Amino acid sequence: MAKWGQGDPRWIVEEREDGTNVNNWHWCERDATSWSKGKFQELLVGIVVENDTGRGEISELKQVEGEASCSSRKGKLIFFYEWYIKLGWKGIVKESGVKHKGLIEIPNLSEENEVDDTEVCHQVSISFVLFSVKLLLQTLGISNSVDQTVIPVW
């Protein structure tokens, strides 16, 4: 324990009549919501994934809801955030040239969850579903004349 008057110089609050939080030593919180929304737009939109089968791209940031803040307590930074994110994607299958689109949804991106525990949902356009069924039928040896008779049921 330090002797009186020889402690950490940041602990000068007790010596101040107004009790000011000098240099934000005790607690400071800043809203980072608008900064985070801009950063999501910058980092996510335009991501391209390509391989031998096709190419996919995050085309737009459709929805961002939630909040983020950065806090400081005795010199230690603490980040809090909770987001719902919806992204639009589009892609093309190289062999056929068929274009597809869909959504990627991240319902709870939070500092409370580990990266592996983060839930990511995706939706595809009906053309992708029909294309997948067509590929499956062709793989099974069923002729292309089935194209007209495939009706999705859900």
Tab-separated table of N, CA, C and O in Angstrom, residues 133-146:
chain	number	residue	atom	x	y	z
A	133	VAL	N	-32.290	-28.089	-57.794
A	133	VAL	CA	-33.132	-29.258	-58.075
A	133	VAL	C	-32.810	-29.795	-59.467
A	133	VAL	O	-32.686	-31.011	-59.674
A	134	LYS	N	-32.642	-28.900	-60.427
A	134	LYS	CA	-32.310	-29.303	-61.786
A	134	LYS	C	-30.981	-30.066	-61.808
A	134	LYS	O	-30.869	-31.117	-62.443
A	135	LEU	N	-29.973	-29.543	-61.104
A	135	LEU	CA	-28.683	-30.231	-61.044
A	135	LEU	C	-28.824	-31.605	-60.406
A	135	LEU	O	-28.220	-32.578	-60.868
A	136	LEU	N	-29.614	-31.685	-59.343
A	136	LEU	CA	-29.825	-32.963	-58.679
A	136	LEU	C	-30.477	-33.961	-59.625
A	136	LEU	O	-30.057	-35.118	-59.730
A	137	LEU	N	-31.512	-33.523	-60.335
A	137	LEU	CA	-32.211	-34.408	-61.264
A	137	LEU	C	-31.288	-34.858	-62.401
A	137	LEU	O	-31.313	-36.018	-62.811
A	138	GLN	N	-30.460	-33.931	-62.896
A	138	GLN	CA	-29.516	-34.299	-63.947
A	138	GLN	C	-28.490	-35.297	-63.427
A	138	GLN	O	-28.106	-36.227	-64.129
A	139	THR	N	-28.062	-35.113	-62.193
A	139	THR	CA	-27.114	-36.044	-61.580
A	139	THR	C	-27.727	-37.434	-61.472
A	139	THR	O	-27.052	-38.446	-61.637
A	140	LEU	N	-29.032	-37.476	-61.221
A	140	LEU	CA	-29.731	-38.757	-61.104
A	140	LEU	C	-30.063	-39.363	-62.474
A	140	LEU	O	-30.609	-40.446	-62.548
A	141	GLY	N	-29.762	-38.638	-63.543
A	141	GLY	CA	-29.974	-39.156	-64.888
A	141	GLY	C	-31.333	-38.844	-65.474
A	141	GLY	O	-31.748	-39.437	-66.466
A	142	ILE	N	-32.053	-37.923	-64.882
A	142	ILE	CA	-33.371	-37.544	-65.395
A	142	ILE	C	-33.165	-36.455	-66.433
A	142	ILE	O	-32.377	-35.531	-66.254
A	143	SER	N	-33.883	-36.519	-67.537
A	143	SER	CA	-33.641	-35.630	-68.673
A	143	SER	C	-33.999	-34.174	-68.374
A	143	SER	O	-34.694	-33.870	-67.426
A	144	ASN	N	-33.560	-33.300	-69.284
A	144	ASN	CA	-33.825	-31.867	-69.152
A	144	ASN	C	-35.290	-31.514	-69.351
A	144	ASN	O	-35.709	-30.417	-69.036
A	145	SER	N	-36.087	-32.429	-69.884
A	145	SER	CA	-37.503	-32.125	-70.102
A	145	SER	C	-38.238	-31.914	-68.785
A	145	SER	O	-39.350	-31.432	-68.765
A	146	VAL	N	-37.611	-32.243	-67.690
A	146	VAL	CA	-38.220	-32.063	-66.374
A	146	VAL	C	-38.291	-30.588	-65.994
A	146	VAL	O	-39.075	-30.210	-65.142
